[in-house]
Amino acid sequence: MRPSAIMDAGPWIALAPVLFSLVSASGAEGHRMSSKVSPRPVLGYWAIRGLAEPIRLLHAYLEVDLEEHRYGAPMLPAGDRPISAWPETKRQLAHDMALPNLPYYIDGRVKLSEAASIMRYVCERRAPGMLRPDLFEDKLEAAARHDQVLTFLFGANAALRAFHYGYLPQTRLSREKEADGRTGSLYFKDARSEQAVSAMAAVTEEQILDALKAGGVGIHGNAPTSEATSAINGPFIFGRDPCAADFLLYEHVQLARCSAPQIADREEVKRFCEAFERLPGVLDYLDSDRRVTVPFNAPVGPFGASMDPSRPYAVKDQ
């Protein structure tokens, strides 16, 4: 199962009867390019933050007007399409889209799924420098170093979302799934225990700090320490200008606050988030009514399920 399927399809399938009953009832300027490259692209996703929020943030920064298809009405406040519309849409997309799934992205004749592929495509088309930080003379090395961080963060994000939903991905045999009718992953009954939450918080914090230091490692001979961060001379992973990985990291930090609020108090994390939130385009988007504020995840798990915009990080009552 692909990470996006673990994070999105599983929780919705688990609550299908309930859901369907509801239905029937600055320096950064160098990266920014004109939105006139093509007609308005379409992003389809659940009406949650989830895997789509880094993509939305990226479009806001690049000043690309985005048409959204948000599935989840009437259960999700930001939904503009019923949950029941997705299966038929998926069947239609399957005619000319490989691996149709949520999120999906349509830009003229180009039709894609998978969040990582979408982010890479958007940057390659609109702002290629966001995939190749200028810290490195060798463009191949620059692209590989950035992709290394982006891949690392998508893996960390998938693991954190699985934990938030209370699932352990890929832990069941096919015959076990068929026997009890539960598709996807194994429900982790101890996901809310103090020990489990503490252990996951420690891992998540370590991964976030590793990502922040990754850009400066090897620059001027730096090891992966705090000196590596200062070597890049800027608040973002690879220095003064944000790259695609920064957009994923920012939303990953916000997601992490749902189960590990102390992460936001780390000085280096604070510095990164404050700089990111000041980016042109991003600043306006975060204050706009077109933003999906809540929930982070499908509202079925203990973490990231708050539907209260004034308390987006609140833990769901048991």
XYZ file of C-alpha atoms in Angstrom:
318
model
C 0.000 0.000 0.000
C 1.263 3.459 -0.881
C 1.804 5.942 2.019
C -1.035 8.137 0.784
C -3.368 5.156 0.897
C -2.349 4.407 4.493
C -2.854 7.977 5.557
C -6.087 8.727 3.769
C -8.011 5.793 2.353
C -7.756 3.544 5.432
C -9.400 5.861 7.975
C -12.206 6.804 5.585
C -12.901 3.190 4.652
C -13.059 2.291 8.341
C -15.895 4.801 8.870
C -17.563 4.368 5.502
C -21.034 3.526 6.891
C -21.078 6.611 9.115
C -19.663 8.934 6.492
C -21.966 7.838 3.711
C -25.006 8.117 5.959
C -24.004 11.716 6.617
C -23.666 12.327 2.896
C -27.071 11.061 2.122
C -28.387 13.188 4.951
C 12.145 38.701 -0.064
C 15.377 36.796 -1.254
C 12.759 34.327 -2.049
C 11.546 36.428 -4.967
C 14.046 34.634 -7.224
C 11.982 31.462 -6.965
C 8.604 33.019 -7.666
C 7.354 32.972 -11.247
C 4.265 34.164 -13.061
C 1.079 32.151 -12.670
C 0.466 32.549 -16.431
C 2.451 29.429 -17.313
C -0.768 27.469 -17.882
C -4.526 27.589 -17.149
C -5.503 27.202 -13.518
C -4.419 23.771 -12.232
C -6.755 21.571 -10.199
C -5.943 19.930 -6.862
C -8.322 17.258 -5.601
C -8.222 16.041 -2.007
C -10.239 15.481 1.138
C -11.310 18.725 2.832
C -8.553 18.351 5.419
C -4.973 19.615 5.651
C -3.327 16.223 5.271
C -1.091 15.648 2.270
C -2.513 18.616 0.362
C -1.492 21.450 2.675
C 2.177 21.623 1.585
C 0.930 21.719 -2.025
C -1.495 24.546 -1.206
C 1.258 26.483 0.571
C 3.563 25.997 -2.402
C 0.985 27.413 -4.810
C 0.351 30.380 -2.515
C 4.069 31.167 -2.439
C 4.418 30.840 -6.208
C 1.298 32.966 -6.710
C -0.391 30.258 -8.756
C -4.174 30.377 -8.635
C -5.400 26.908 -7.715
C -8.799 25.332 -8.263
C -9.603 22.855 -5.518
C -11.932 19.877 -5.374
C -12.475 19.226 -1.677
C -14.273 15.996 -0.834
C -15.961 15.570 2.528
C -19.245 17.466 2.578
C -21.247 17.631 4.752
C -19.044 16.176 7.481
C -16.038 18.416 6.828
C -16.639 22.193 6.965
C -14.338 22.977 4.010
C -15.847 20.302 1.780
C -17.442 21.363 -1.507
C -18.088 17.846 -2.815
C -19.776 14.924 -1.070
C -17.662 12.025 0.111
C -19.703 9.766 -2.161
C -18.472 11.668 -5.244
C -14.907 10.415 -4.902
C -15.360 6.770 -6.054
C -16.964 7.885 -9.335
C -14.325 10.591 -9.836
C -11.640 7.980 -9.275
C -13.179 5.747 -11.940
C -13.202 8.638 -14.405
C -9.613 9.605 -13.631
C -8.494 6.014 -14.198
C -9.074 6.436 -17.951
C -6.000 8.627 -18.360
C -4.298 8.903 -14.960
C -1.842 6.332 -13.661
C -2.516 5.384 -10.021
C -5.584 7.611 -9.481
C -5.724 8.620 -5.844
C -6.060 11.564 -3.487
C -4.431 13.986 -3.799
C -4.702 14.311 -7.557
C -3.428 17.164 -9.703
C -4.524 18.219 -13.173
C -2.531 20.788 -15.134
C -3.750 20.802 -18.708
C -2.936 17.412 -20.203
C -0.783 16.461 -17.191
C -2.618 14.344 -14.615
C -0.822 13.136 -11.500
C -1.380 11.582 -8.100
C 0.955 11.187 -5.090
C 1.914 14.298 -3.119
C 5.672 13.979 -3.680
C 5.269 13.728 -7.448
C 2.898 16.685 -7.482
C 5.293 18.884 -5.505
C 8.223 17.950 -7.727
C 6.198 18.632 -10.865
C 4.956 22.027 -9.662
C 8.480 23.157 -8.779
C 10.032 21.805 -11.969
C 7.423 23.601 -14.033
C 7.173 26.860 -12.092
C 10.386 27.287 -10.096
C 13.095 24.665 -10.817
C 15.514 26.280 -8.376
C 13.341 25.058 -5.518
C 14.518 21.521 -6.298
C 18.201 22.408 -6.677
C 19.498 24.625 -3.840
C 22.342 26.906 -4.872
C 24.602 25.786 -2.015
C 26.092 23.208 -4.370
C 28.018 23.887 -7.580
C 27.148 20.484 -9.001
C 23.480 20.654 -10.039
C 23.136 16.882 -9.890
C 24.375 16.882 -6.298
C 22.081 19.815 -5.489
C 19.022 17.955 -6.799
C 19.996 14.729 -5.023
C 20.668 16.458 -1.696
C 17.314 18.189 -1.807
C 15.484 15.027 -2.870
C 17.139 13.175 -0.011
C 15.563 15.555 2.518
C 12.197 15.589 0.756
C 12.059 11.779 0.688
C 13.115 11.597 4.345
C 10.358 14.015 5.358
C 7.647 12.197 3.417
C 8.635 8.998 5.215
C 8.585 10.704 8.613
C 5.240 12.303 7.802
C 3.694 8.979 6.766
C 4.826 7.338 10.007
C 3.471 10.187 12.133
C 0.092 10.156 10.398
C -0.184 6.392 10.836
C 0.493 6.869 14.550
C -2.081 9.666 14.771
C -4.708 7.394 13.287
C -3.733 4.613 15.668
C -2.494 2.313 12.916
C 0.653 0.327 12.335
C 1.112 0.236 8.545
C 1.825 -2.993 6.674
C 1.563 -5.278 9.688
C -1.173 -7.646 8.503
C -1.244 -10.508 6.036
C -3.810 -10.515 3.254
C -5.662 -13.491 4.741
C -5.998 -11.652 8.070
C -7.517 -8.618 6.370
C -9.927 -10.806 4.429
C -10.935 -12.718 7.557
C -12.191 -9.703 9.523
C -12.979 -7.332 6.675
C -10.600 -4.613 7.874
C -8.534 -3.357 4.964
C -5.313 -1.433 5.420
C -3.424 -1.630 8.663
C -3.561 -3.021 12.155
C -5.210 -0.824 14.776
C -2.721 0.020 17.506
C -4.686 0.020 20.761
C -1.842 1.574 22.758
C -1.393 4.590 20.470
C -2.666 6.914 23.200
C -0.656 5.469 26.064
C 1.746 7.863 27.758
C 4.695 5.657 26.836
C 3.743 5.460 23.151
C 3.071 9.196 22.840
C 6.347 10.057 24.569
C 8.369 7.668 22.409
C 6.805 8.923 19.177
C 7.333 12.545 20.242
C 11.040 11.893 20.793
C 11.414 10.262 17.374
C 9.471 13.039 15.655
C 11.520 15.778 17.311
C 14.762 14.061 16.325
C 13.606 13.756 12.708
C 12.594 17.417 12.500
C 15.923 18.590 13.907
C 17.796 16.244 11.556
C 15.939 17.747 8.595
C 16.754 21.294 9.695
C 20.460 20.428 9.908
C 20.590 18.399 6.699
C 21.239 21.294 4.340
C 24.440 22.418 6.016
C 26.048 19.001 6.444
C 29.196 18.806 4.349
C 29.285 22.554 3.726
C 32.742 23.770 4.795
C 33.319 20.310 6.275
C 30.487 20.553 8.802
C 29.179 17.489 10.588
C 25.427 17.145 11.352
C 25.507 19.475 14.384
C 24.184 22.931 15.187
C 27.174 24.340 13.272
C 25.742 22.801 10.116
C 22.628 24.941 10.454
C 24.560 28.184 10.905
C 26.796 27.375 7.915
C 23.946 27.824 5.457
C 23.368 31.440 6.550
C 19.593 31.380 6.449
C 16.484 30.138 8.253
C 15.548 27.402 5.795
C 16.916 23.907 5.254
C 19.277 25.011 2.509
C 19.796 28.643 3.426
C 18.153 31.956 2.633
C 15.630 30.734 0.060
C 12.957 28.091 0.661
C 12.986 24.852 -1.303
C 10.172 22.366 -1.809
C 11.243 20.418 1.287
C 10.660 23.475 3.485
C 6.963 23.459 2.589
C 6.625 19.858 3.687
C 8.693 20.452 6.824
C 6.545 23.400 7.922
C 3.314 21.421 7.733
C 5.016 18.402 9.323
C 5.954 20.576 12.316
C 2.340 21.748 12.622
C 1.105 18.157 12.442
C 3.643 17.092 15.072
C 2.249 19.660 17.497
C -0.945 17.581 17.692
C 0.857 14.832 19.628
C 4.112 16.565 20.654
C 3.343 20.253 21.381
C 6.769 20.807 22.952
C 8.381 20.675 19.506
C 7.161 24.202 18.789
C 9.254 25.494 21.715
C 12.580 24.439 20.208
C 14.484 27.591 19.239
C 15.573 26.319 15.822
C 12.051 25.135 15.027
C 10.623 28.493 16.095
C 13.101 30.342 13.912
C 12.248 28.221 10.909
C 8.471 28.534 11.334
C 8.557 32.291 11.894
C 10.638 32.800 8.751
C 8.375 30.511 6.739
C 5.213 32.293 7.874
C 6.677 35.622 6.722
C 7.186 34.420 3.150
C 5.276 36.472 0.568
C 2.180 34.646 -0.529
C 2.342 32.311 2.463
C 1.619 35.146 4.902
C -1.542 36.103 3.011
C -2.620 32.483 2.593
C -2.348 31.713 6.307
C -4.668 34.638 7.062
C -7.139 33.880 4.288
C -10.512 32.190 4.415
C -9.538 29.839 1.577
C -7.197 27.981 3.922
C -8.236 24.641 5.424
C -7.510 25.222 9.118
C -8.905 21.969 10.516
C -8.732 19.063 10.681
C -5.185 17.895 10.013
C -6.285 14.291 9.524
C -9.514 12.471 8.853
C -11.532 12.976 12.063
C -11.364 9.342 13.137
C -8.131 9.068 15.131
C -7.056 10.573 18.443
C -4.600 13.140 17.070
C -5.015 15.810 14.410
C -8.780 15.314 14.397
C -9.905 18.580 16.023
C -12.682 20.321 14.102
C -12.347 23.510 16.173
C -10.380 26.217 14.283
C -9.547 27.902 17.588
C -7.960 24.658 18.896
C -6.429 22.962 15.822
C -3.911 20.906 17.839
C -6.358 19.638 20.463
C -6.419 15.909 21.218
C -9.694 14.157 20.546
C -11.588 13.084 23.655
C -11.528 9.379 24.367
